[in-house]
Amino acid sequence: MVRKALVAVSGLALWTWIVLHVAGNLTLFSGPAVADGYAAALRRAPAWLWAARVGLAAAMMVHVAAVVSLARTGRAARPRHAAHAPDDTSALAARGMRLGGALLLAFVVYHLLHLTVGALHPHFEPGHVYANVVAGLRSPRIAAVYIGAAALLGLHLLHGLWAAARSLGLRPATAARRRRPAVVGVSLAVAAGFAAVPVAVVTGWLR
Ligand code: HEM
């Protein structure tokens, strides 16, 4: 139970950061002055920036460690012959969440090297966030990776927000159906918000 609550609370912290990141990305639609100005403002408050980064890294570690630990307990509790055959939809969903989560983690590593550190970006210029994003996502192949990550994150949030509400006991059965559209709407909005930037770059809207 404690581990489920840890997954839920760390997931909600990650979700809050995700919403802030989508909002930050949308400044790109106001042009280089606004987007680069926003990034520069974050860097002028290094204590807050590093506190947020450390909090984010800690939330990610707690989230992954608790999920891995729960998966181990689940495997140990299952009868031997069923170890590789999930027998119901929730086991299948949990397996999908773990696979999706691992892919998202791989994306985050690639993404940091691409747009934060610049090691995987051929024309990276520190501080020029707008130019880095436009040059970095112009290739349809790379844009597709970002759009895929946005879709994967939307699916992860869809199931995760739902499961978090249940783990924290916030989902009385009667209210469940009424809340479903809000969870779907929020997840879709995050996926669309993230996908908007690569789509706008490959279609030439952002250049
Ligand atoms: C799909 C469109 C996305 C775009 C256009 C985008 C853009 C960016 C940019 C430009 C930065 C560097 C900001 C700076 O240097 O000031 C950044 C940082 C970052 N992004 Fe994204 N991002 C996207 C999706 C995601 C997703 C889906 C995740 C996580 C699941 C993510 C996680 C991060 C992280 C962890 C950082 C580092 C923040 C820091 O410590 O400064 N991004 N992103």
PDB file of C-alpha atoms and ligand atoms in Angstrom:
ATOM      1  CA  MET A   1       0.000   0.000   0.000  1.00  0.00           C
ATOM      2  CA  VAL A   2       2.827   2.396   0.918  1.00  0.00           C
ATOM      3  CA  ARG A   3       4.536   1.639  -2.386  1.00  0.00           C
ATOM      4  CA  LYS A   4       1.312   2.251  -4.343  1.00  0.00           C
ATOM      5  CA  ALA A   5       0.916   5.593  -2.581  1.00  0.00           C
ATOM      6  CA  LEU A   6       4.565   6.422  -3.424  1.00  0.00           C
ATOM      7  CA  VAL A   7       3.910   5.661  -7.119  1.00  0.00           C
ATOM      8  CA  ALA A   8       0.793   7.852  -6.991  1.00  0.00           C
ATOM      9  CA  VAL A   9       2.333  10.819  -5.124  1.00  0.00           C
ATOM     10  CA  SER A  10       5.568  10.832  -7.178  1.00  0.00           C
ATOM     11  CA  GLY A  11       3.468  10.428 -10.359  1.00  0.00           C
ATOM     12  CA  LEU A  12       1.352  13.442  -9.405  1.00  0.00           C
ATOM     13  CA  ALA A  13       4.538  15.494  -8.773  1.00  0.00           C
ATOM     14  CA  LEU A  14       5.812  14.469 -12.232  1.00  0.00           C
ATOM     15  CA  TRP A  15       2.428  15.352 -13.706  1.00  0.00           C
ATOM     16  CA  THR A  16       2.596  18.877 -12.198  1.00  0.00           C
ATOM     17  CA  TRP A  17       6.022  19.372 -13.760  1.00  0.00           C
ATOM     18  CA  ILE A  18       4.744  18.028 -17.127  1.00  0.00           C
ATOM     19  CA  VAL A  19       1.927  20.626 -17.137  1.00  0.00           C
ATOM     20  CA  LEU A  20       4.486  23.403 -16.439  1.00  0.00           C
ATOM     21  CA  HIS A  21       6.709  22.051 -19.263  1.00  0.00           C
ATOM     22  CA  VAL A  22       3.810  22.070 -21.758  1.00  0.00           C
ATOM     23  CA  ALA A  23       3.010  25.665 -20.728  1.00  0.00           C
ATOM     24  CA  GLY A  24       6.703  26.617 -21.161  1.00  0.00           C
ATOM     25  CA  ASN A  25       6.774  24.958 -24.622  1.00  0.00           C
ATOM     26  CA  LEU A  26       3.762  26.975 -25.732  1.00  0.00           C
ATOM     27  CA  THR A  27       5.838  30.189 -25.336  1.00  0.00           C
ATOM     28  CA  LEU A  28       7.595  29.005 -28.524  1.00  0.00           C
ATOM     29  CA  PHE A  29       4.459  30.056 -30.428  1.00  0.00           C
ATOM     30  CA  SER A  30       5.085  33.668 -29.322  1.00  0.00           C
ATOM     31  CA  GLY A  31       8.458  33.738 -31.078  1.00  0.00           C
ATOM     32  CA  PRO A  32      12.146  33.609 -30.143  1.00  0.00           C
ATOM     33  CA  ALA A  33      12.152  36.701 -27.890  1.00  0.00           C
ATOM     34  CA  VAL A  34       9.455  35.325 -25.577  1.00  0.00           C
ATOM     35  CA  ALA A  35      10.679  31.692 -25.580  1.00  0.00           C
ATOM     36  CA  ASP A  36      14.354  32.569 -25.063  1.00  0.00           C
ATOM     37  CA  GLY A  37      13.347  35.198 -22.480  1.00  0.00           C
ATOM     38  CA  TYR A  38      11.391  32.602 -20.517  1.00  0.00           C
ATOM     39  CA  ALA A  39      14.365  30.186 -20.554  1.00  0.00           C
ATOM     40  CA  ALA A  40      16.720  33.026 -19.521  1.00  0.00           C
ATOM     41  CA  ALA A  41      14.394  33.999 -16.650  1.00  0.00           C
ATOM     42  CA  LEU A  42      14.556  30.394 -15.357  1.00  0.00           C
ATOM     43  CA  ARG A  43      18.348  30.543 -15.440  1.00  0.00           C
ATOM     44  CA  ARG A  44      18.425  33.836 -13.534  1.00  0.00           C
ATOM     45  CA  ALA A  45      16.910  31.955 -10.570  1.00  0.00           C
ATOM     46  CA  PRO A  46      19.411  29.071 -10.355  1.00  0.00           C
ATOM     47  CA  ALA A  47      18.405  28.077  -6.815  1.00  0.00           C
ATOM     48  CA  TRP A  48      14.777  27.519  -7.927  1.00  0.00           C
ATOM     49  CA  LEU A  49      15.830  25.857 -11.172  1.00  0.00           C
ATOM     50  CA  TRP A  50      18.107  23.401  -9.376  1.00  0.00           C
ATOM     51  CA  ALA A  51      15.550  22.781  -6.623  1.00  0.00           C
ATOM     52  CA  ALA A  52      13.005  21.888  -9.347  1.00  0.00           C
ATOM     53  CA  ARG A  53      15.546  19.673 -11.155  1.00  0.00           C
ATOM     54  CA  VAL A  54      16.504  17.822  -7.962  1.00  0.00           C
ATOM     55  CA  GLY A  55      12.808  17.412  -7.050  1.00  0.00           C
ATOM     56  CA  LEU A  56      12.073  16.118 -10.548  1.00  0.00           C
ATOM     57  CA  ALA A  57      14.951  13.623 -10.479  1.00  0.00           C
ATOM     58  CA  ALA A  58      13.913  12.439  -6.992  1.00  0.00           C
ATOM     59  CA  ALA A  59      10.273  12.015  -8.060  1.00  0.00           C
ATOM     60  CA  MET A  60      11.396   9.999 -11.126  1.00  0.00           C
ATOM     61  CA  MET A  61      13.613   7.748  -9.002  1.00  0.00           C
ATOM     62  CA  VAL A  62      10.907   7.110  -6.390  1.00  0.00           C
ATOM     63  CA  HIS A  63       8.348   6.445  -9.150  1.00  0.00           C
ATOM     64  CA  VAL A  64      10.546   3.912 -10.973  1.00  0.00           C
ATOM     65  CA  ALA A  65      11.858   2.224  -7.793  1.00  0.00           C
ATOM     66  CA  ALA A  66       8.349   1.752  -6.347  1.00  0.00           C
ATOM     67  CA  VAL A  67       7.014   0.390  -9.678  1.00  0.00           C
ATOM     68  CA  VAL A  68       9.929  -2.055  -9.997  1.00  0.00           C
ATOM     69  CA  SER A  69       9.468  -3.191  -6.389  1.00  0.00           C
ATOM     70  CA  LEU A  70       5.708  -3.688  -6.868  1.00  0.00           C
ATOM     71  CA  ALA A  71       6.333  -5.654 -10.078  1.00  0.00           C
ATOM     72  CA  ARG A  72       8.789  -7.949  -8.257  1.00  0.00           C
ATOM     73  CA  THR A  73       6.300  -8.617  -5.455  1.00  0.00           C
ATOM     74  CA  GLY A  74       3.572  -9.292  -8.035  1.00  0.00           C
ATOM     75  CA  ARG A  75       5.766 -11.761  -9.921  1.00  0.00           C
ATOM     76  CA  ALA A  76       6.762 -13.571  -6.751  1.00  0.00           C
ATOM     77  CA  ALA A  77       3.092 -13.891  -5.703  1.00  0.00           C
ATOM     78  CA  ARG A  78       1.934 -15.342  -9.045  1.00  0.00           C
ATOM     79  CA  PRO A  79       1.853 -19.137  -9.522  1.00  0.00           C
ATOM     80  CA  ARG A  80       4.898 -20.356 -11.454  1.00  0.00           C
ATOM     81  CA  HIS A  81       3.074 -21.324 -14.668  1.00  0.00           C
ATOM     82  CA  ALA A  82       1.364 -17.930 -14.831  1.00  0.00           C
ATOM     83  CA  ALA A  83       4.568 -15.905 -14.420  1.00  0.00           C
ATOM     84  CA  HIS A  84       4.574 -14.796 -18.066  1.00  0.00           C
ATOM     85  CA  ALA A  85       0.853 -14.855 -18.776  1.00  0.00           C
ATOM     86  CA  PRO A  86      -1.082 -11.915 -17.401  1.00  0.00           C
ATOM     87  CA  ASP A  87      -4.526 -13.317 -16.731  1.00  0.00           C
ATOM     88  CA  ASP A  88      -6.610 -10.154 -16.597  1.00  0.00           C
ATOM     89  CA  THR A  89      -6.801  -6.723 -18.149  1.00  0.00           C
ATOM     90  CA  SER A  90      -5.298  -4.925 -15.155  1.00  0.00           C
ATOM     91  CA  ALA A  91      -2.163  -7.119 -15.293  1.00  0.00           C
ATOM     92  CA  LEU A  92      -1.948  -6.339 -19.018  1.00  0.00           C
ATOM     93  CA  ALA A  93      -2.403  -2.610 -18.339  1.00  0.00           C
ATOM     94  CA  ALA A  94       0.304  -2.729 -15.644  1.00  0.00           C
ATOM     95  CA  ARG A  95       2.673  -4.408 -18.094  1.00  0.00           C
ATOM     96  CA  GLY A  96       1.853  -1.754 -20.725  1.00  0.00           C
ATOM     97  CA  MET A  97       2.521   0.985 -18.166  1.00  0.00           C
ATOM     98  CA  ARG A  98       5.935  -0.476 -17.336  1.00  0.00           C
ATOM     99  CA  LEU A  99       6.904  -0.822 -21.011  1.00  0.00           C
ATOM    100  CA  GLY A 100       5.596   2.680 -21.814  1.00  0.00           C
ATOM    101  CA  GLY A 101       7.371   4.096 -18.762  1.00  0.00           C
ATOM    102  CA  ALA A 102      10.685   2.505 -19.817  1.00  0.00           C
ATOM    103  CA  LEU A 103      10.312   3.976 -23.330  1.00  0.00           C
ATOM    104  CA  LEU A 104       9.522   7.411 -21.836  1.00  0.00           C
ATOM    105  CA  LEU A 105      12.623   7.196 -19.659  1.00  0.00           C
ATOM    106  CA  ALA A 106      14.722   6.387 -22.738  1.00  0.00           C
ATOM    107  CA  PHE A 107      13.108   9.367 -24.508  1.00  0.00           C
ATOM    108  CA  VAL A 108      13.951  11.697 -21.586  1.00  0.00           C
ATOM    109  CA  VAL A 109      17.636  10.657 -21.739  1.00  0.00           C
ATOM    110  CA  TYR A 110      17.716  11.274 -25.525  1.00  0.00           C
ATOM    111  CA  HIS A 111      15.763  14.549 -25.098  1.00  0.00           C
ATOM    112  CA  LEU A 112      18.150  15.932 -22.440  1.00  0.00           C
ATOM    113  CA  LEU A 113      21.156  15.148 -24.655  1.00  0.00           C
ATOM    114  CA  HIS A 114      19.339  16.709 -27.622  1.00  0.00           C
ATOM    115  CA  LEU A 115      17.762  19.950 -26.328  1.00  0.00           C
ATOM    116  CA  THR A 116      19.268  20.626 -22.869  1.00  0.00           C
ATOM    117  CA  VAL A 117      22.916  19.536 -23.166  1.00  0.00           C
ATOM    118  CA  GLY A 118      23.062  19.699 -26.978  1.00  0.00           C
ATOM    119  CA  ALA A 119      25.387  16.679 -27.340  1.00  0.00           C
ATOM    120  CA  LEU A 120      23.046  15.072 -29.914  1.00  0.00           C
ATOM    121  CA  HIS A 121      22.141  18.345 -31.654  1.00  0.00           C
ATOM    122  CA  PRO A 122      24.206  19.322 -34.699  1.00  0.00           C
ATOM    123  CA  HIS A 123      23.594  23.108 -34.374  1.00  0.00           C
ATOM    124  CA  PHE A 124      23.151  23.592 -30.617  1.00  0.00           C
ATOM    125  CA  GLU A 125      23.638  27.119 -29.243  1.00  0.00           C
ATOM    126  CA  PRO A 126      23.358  27.484 -25.448  1.00  0.00           C
ATOM    127  CA  GLY A 127      20.556  29.879 -24.461  1.00  0.00           C
ATOM    128  CA  HIS A 128      18.960  29.932 -27.956  1.00  0.00           C
ATOM    129  CA  VAL A 129      16.051  27.673 -27.067  1.00  0.00           C
ATOM    130  CA  TYR A 130      13.818  28.710 -29.982  1.00  0.00           C
ATOM    131  CA  ALA A 131      16.524  28.186 -32.619  1.00  0.00           C
ATOM    132  CA  ASN A 132      17.585  24.885 -31.010  1.00  0.00           C
ATOM    133  CA  VAL A 133      14.017  23.538 -31.069  1.00  0.00           C
ATOM    134  CA  VAL A 134      13.350  24.600 -34.665  1.00  0.00           C
ATOM    135  CA  ALA A 135      16.684  23.259 -35.986  1.00  0.00           C
ATOM    136  CA  GLY A 136      16.426  20.140 -33.807  1.00  0.00           C
ATOM    137  CA  LEU A 137      12.906  19.094 -34.841  1.00  0.00           C
ATOM    138  CA  ARG A 138      13.045  19.986 -38.543  1.00  0.00           C
ATOM    139  CA  SER A 139      13.873  16.409 -39.511  1.00  0.00           C
ATOM    140  CA  PRO A 140      10.572  14.487 -39.846  1.00  0.00           C
ATOM    141  CA  ARG A 141      12.225  11.451 -38.252  1.00  0.00           C
ATOM    142  CA  ILE A 142      13.153  13.367 -35.104  1.00  0.00           C
ATOM    143  CA  ALA A 143       9.778  15.153 -35.057  1.00  0.00           C
ATOM    144  CA  ALA A 144       8.144  11.690 -35.219  1.00  0.00           C
ATOM    145  CA  VAL A 145      10.120  10.609 -32.129  1.00  0.00           C
ATOM    146  CA  TYR A 146       8.813  13.666 -30.238  1.00  0.00           C
ATOM    147  CA  ILE A 147       5.224  13.140 -31.449  1.00  0.00           C
ATOM    148  CA  GLY A 148       5.467   9.453 -30.457  1.00  0.00           C
ATOM    149  CA  ALA A 149       6.709  10.473 -26.992  1.00  0.00           C
ATOM    150  CA  ALA A 150       3.802  12.931 -26.658  1.00  0.00           C
ATOM    151  CA  ALA A 151       1.293  10.166 -27.539  1.00  0.00           C
ATOM    152  CA  LEU A 152       2.959   7.687 -25.184  1.00  0.00           C
ATOM    153  CA  LEU A 153       2.940  10.237 -22.379  1.00  0.00           C
ATOM    154  CA  GLY A 154      -0.785  10.910 -22.986  1.00  0.00           C
ATOM    155  CA  LEU A 155      -1.546   7.178 -22.677  1.00  0.00           C
ATOM    156  CA  HIS A 156       0.680   6.861 -19.594  1.00  0.00           C
ATOM    157  CA  LEU A 157      -1.130   9.802 -17.956  1.00  0.00           C
ATOM    158  CA  LEU A 158      -4.535   8.438 -18.918  1.00  0.00           C
ATOM    159  CA  HIS A 159      -3.978   5.216 -17.038  1.00  0.00           C
ATOM    160  CA  GLY A 160      -1.694   6.771 -14.382  1.00  0.00           C
ATOM    161  CA  LEU A 161      -4.034   9.569 -13.266  1.00  0.00           C
ATOM    162  CA  TRP A 162      -6.829   7.059 -12.989  1.00  0.00           C
ATOM    163  CA  ALA A 163      -4.733   4.580 -11.006  1.00  0.00           C
ATOM    164  CA  ALA A 164      -3.344   7.367  -8.766  1.00  0.00           C
ATOM    165  CA  ALA A 165      -6.834   8.476  -7.818  1.00  0.00           C
ATOM    166  CA  ARG A 166      -7.679   4.861  -6.927  1.00  0.00           C
ATOM    167  CA  SER A 167      -4.449   4.288  -4.932  1.00  0.00           C
ATOM    168  CA  LEU A 168      -5.030   7.444  -2.911  1.00  0.00           C
ATOM    169  CA  GLY A 169      -8.626   6.404  -2.265  1.00  0.00           C
ATOM    170  CA  LEU A 170     -10.070   9.419  -4.106  1.00  0.00           C
ATOM    171  CA  ARG A 171     -12.294   7.412  -6.412  1.00  0.00           C
ATOM    172  CA  PRO A 172     -15.636   6.577  -4.881  1.00  0.00           C
ATOM    173  CA  ALA A 173     -17.358   4.137  -7.240  1.00  0.00           C
ATOM    174  CA  THR A 174     -20.374   6.393  -7.779  1.00  0.00           C
ATOM    175  CA  ALA A 175     -18.268   9.367  -8.930  1.00  0.00           C
ATOM    176  CA  ALA A 176     -15.998   7.234 -11.120  1.00  0.00           C
ATOM    177  CA  ARG A 177     -17.928   7.559 -14.364  1.00  0.00           C
ATOM    178  CA  ARG A 178     -18.374  11.316 -13.974  1.00  0.00           C
ATOM    179  CA  ARG A 179     -14.619  11.886 -13.542  1.00  0.00           C
ATOM    180  CA  ARG A 180     -13.571   9.795 -16.516  1.00  0.00           C
ATOM    181  CA  PRO A 181     -14.054  12.616 -19.103  1.00  0.00           C
ATOM    182  CA  ALA A 182     -11.859  14.971 -17.018  1.00  0.00           C
ATOM    183  CA  VAL A 183      -9.004  12.424 -16.891  1.00  0.00           C
ATOM    184  CA  VAL A 184      -9.333  11.759 -20.654  1.00  0.00           C
ATOM    185  CA  GLY A 185      -9.481  15.508 -21.370  1.00  0.00           C
ATOM    186  CA  VAL A 186      -6.402  16.362 -19.289  1.00  0.00           C
ATOM    187  CA  SER A 187      -4.356  13.509 -20.816  1.00  0.00           C
ATOM    188  CA  LEU A 188      -5.391  14.479 -24.361  1.00  0.00           C
ATOM    189  CA  ALA A 189      -4.568  18.152 -23.686  1.00  0.00           C
ATOM    190  CA  VAL A 190      -1.049  17.261 -22.455  1.00  0.00           C
ATOM    191  CA  ALA A 191      -0.413  14.969 -25.449  1.00  0.00           C
ATOM    192  CA  ALA A 192      -1.717  17.598 -27.899  1.00  0.00           C
ATOM    193  CA  GLY A 193       0.268  20.375 -26.157  1.00  0.00           C
ATOM    194  CA  PHE A 194       3.540  18.430 -26.482  1.00  0.00           C
ATOM    195  CA  ALA A 195       2.800  17.247 -30.050  1.00  0.00           C
ATOM    196  CA  ALA A 196       1.940  20.815 -31.150  1.00  0.00           C
ATOM    197  CA  VAL A 197       5.602  21.946 -31.230  1.00  0.00           C
ATOM    198  CA  PRO A 198       7.084  19.175 -33.448  1.00  0.00           C
ATOM    199  CA  VAL A 199       3.986  19.335 -35.699  1.00  0.00           C
ATOM    200  CA  ALA A 200       4.363  23.128 -36.012  1.00  0.00           C
ATOM    201  CA  VAL A 201       8.062  22.785 -36.863  1.00  0.00           C
ATOM    202  CA  VAL A 202       7.686  20.126 -39.584  1.00  0.00           C
ATOM    203  CA  THR A 203       4.764  21.981 -41.162  1.00  0.00           C
ATOM    204  CA  GLY A 204       6.782  25.226 -41.233  1.00  0.00           C
ATOM    205  CA  TRP A 205       4.564  27.172 -38.819  1.00  0.00           C
ATOM    206  CA  LEU A 206       7.507  27.587 -36.432  1.00  0.00           C
ATOM    207  CA  ARG A 207      10.693  28.434 -38.328  1.00  0.00           C
TER     208      ARG A 207
HETATM  209  C1  HEM B   1       7.308  16.869 -27.367  1.00  0.00           C
HETATM  210  C2  HEM B   1       7.728  18.106 -27.293  1.00  0.00           C
HETATM  211  C3  HEM B   1       8.791  18.638 -26.353  1.00  0.00           C
HETATM  212  C4  HEM B   1       9.539  19.749 -26.600  1.00  0.00           C
HETATM  213  C5  HEM B   1       9.454  20.648 -27.842  1.00  0.00           C
HETATM  214  C6  HEM B   1      10.425  19.934 -25.479  1.00  0.00           C
HETATM  215  C7  HEM B   1      11.340  20.972 -25.373  1.00  0.00           C
HETATM  216  C8  HEM B   1      12.277  21.110 -24.373  1.00  0.00           C
HETATM  217  C9  HEM B   1      13.331  22.100 -24.350  1.00  0.00           C
HETATM  218  C10 HEM B   1      13.547  23.185 -25.403  1.00  0.00           C
HETATM  219  C11 HEM B   1      14.064  21.916 -23.219  1.00  0.00           C
HETATM  220  C12 HEM B   1      15.297  22.725 -22.752  1.00  0.00           C
HETATM  221  C13 HEM B   1      14.820  23.919 -22.000  1.00  0.00           C
HETATM  222  C14 HEM B   1      15.957  24.854 -21.648  1.00  0.00           C
HETATM  223  O1  HEM B   1      17.104  24.562 -21.934  1.00  0.00           O
HETATM  224  O2  HEM B   1      15.631  25.911 -21.055  1.00  0.00           O
HETATM  225  C15 HEM B   1      13.470  20.781 -22.525  1.00  0.00           C
HETATM  226  C16 HEM B   1      13.918  20.274 -21.313  1.00  0.00           C
HETATM  227  C17 HEM B   1      13.398  19.162 -20.694  1.00  0.00           C
HETATM  228  N1  HEM B   1      12.338  18.386 -21.124  1.00  0.00           N
HETATM  229 FE1  HEM B   1      11.274  18.684 -22.814  1.00  0.00          FE
HETATM  230  N2  HEM B   1      10.213  18.933 -24.560  1.00  0.00           N
HETATM  231  C18 HEM B   1       9.227  18.104 -25.053  1.00  0.00           C
HETATM  232  C19 HEM B   1       8.728  16.978 -24.444  1.00  0.00           C
HETATM  233  C20 HEM B   1       9.141  16.477 -23.235  1.00  0.00           C
HETATM  234  C21 HEM B   1       8.591  15.305 -22.574  1.00  0.00           C
HETATM  235  C22 HEM B   1       7.455  14.474 -23.148  1.00  0.00           C
HETATM  236  C23 HEM B   1       9.277  15.152 -21.409  1.00  0.00           C
HETATM  237  C24 HEM B   1       9.132  14.129 -20.314  1.00  0.00           C
HETATM  238  C25 HEM B   1       8.402  13.045 -20.378  1.00  0.00           C
HETATM  239  C26 HEM B   1      10.270  16.207 -21.328  1.00  0.00           C
HETATM  240  C27 HEM B   1      11.194  16.362 -20.322  1.00  0.00           C
HETATM  241  C28 HEM B   1      12.151  17.357 -20.249  1.00  0.00           C
HETATM  242  C29 HEM B   1      13.134  17.488 -19.168  1.00  0.00           C
HETATM  243  C30 HEM B   1      13.291  16.556 -17.970  1.00  0.00           C
HETATM  244  C31 HEM B   1      13.896  18.634 -19.440  1.00  0.00           C
HETATM  245  C32 HEM B   1      15.059  19.216 -18.621  1.00  0.00           C
HETATM  246  C33 HEM B   1      14.564  20.367 -17.785  1.00  0.00           C
HETATM  247  C34 HEM B   1      15.706  21.034 -17.056  1.00  0.00           C
HETATM  248  O3  HEM B   1      16.212  20.452 -16.103  1.00  0.00           O
HETATM  249  O4  HEM B   1      16.106  22.126 -17.453  1.00  0.00           O
HETATM  250  N3  HEM B   1      10.153  16.994 -22.442  1.00  0.00           N
HETATM  251  N4  HEM B   1      12.395  20.311 -23.253  1.00  0.00           N
END
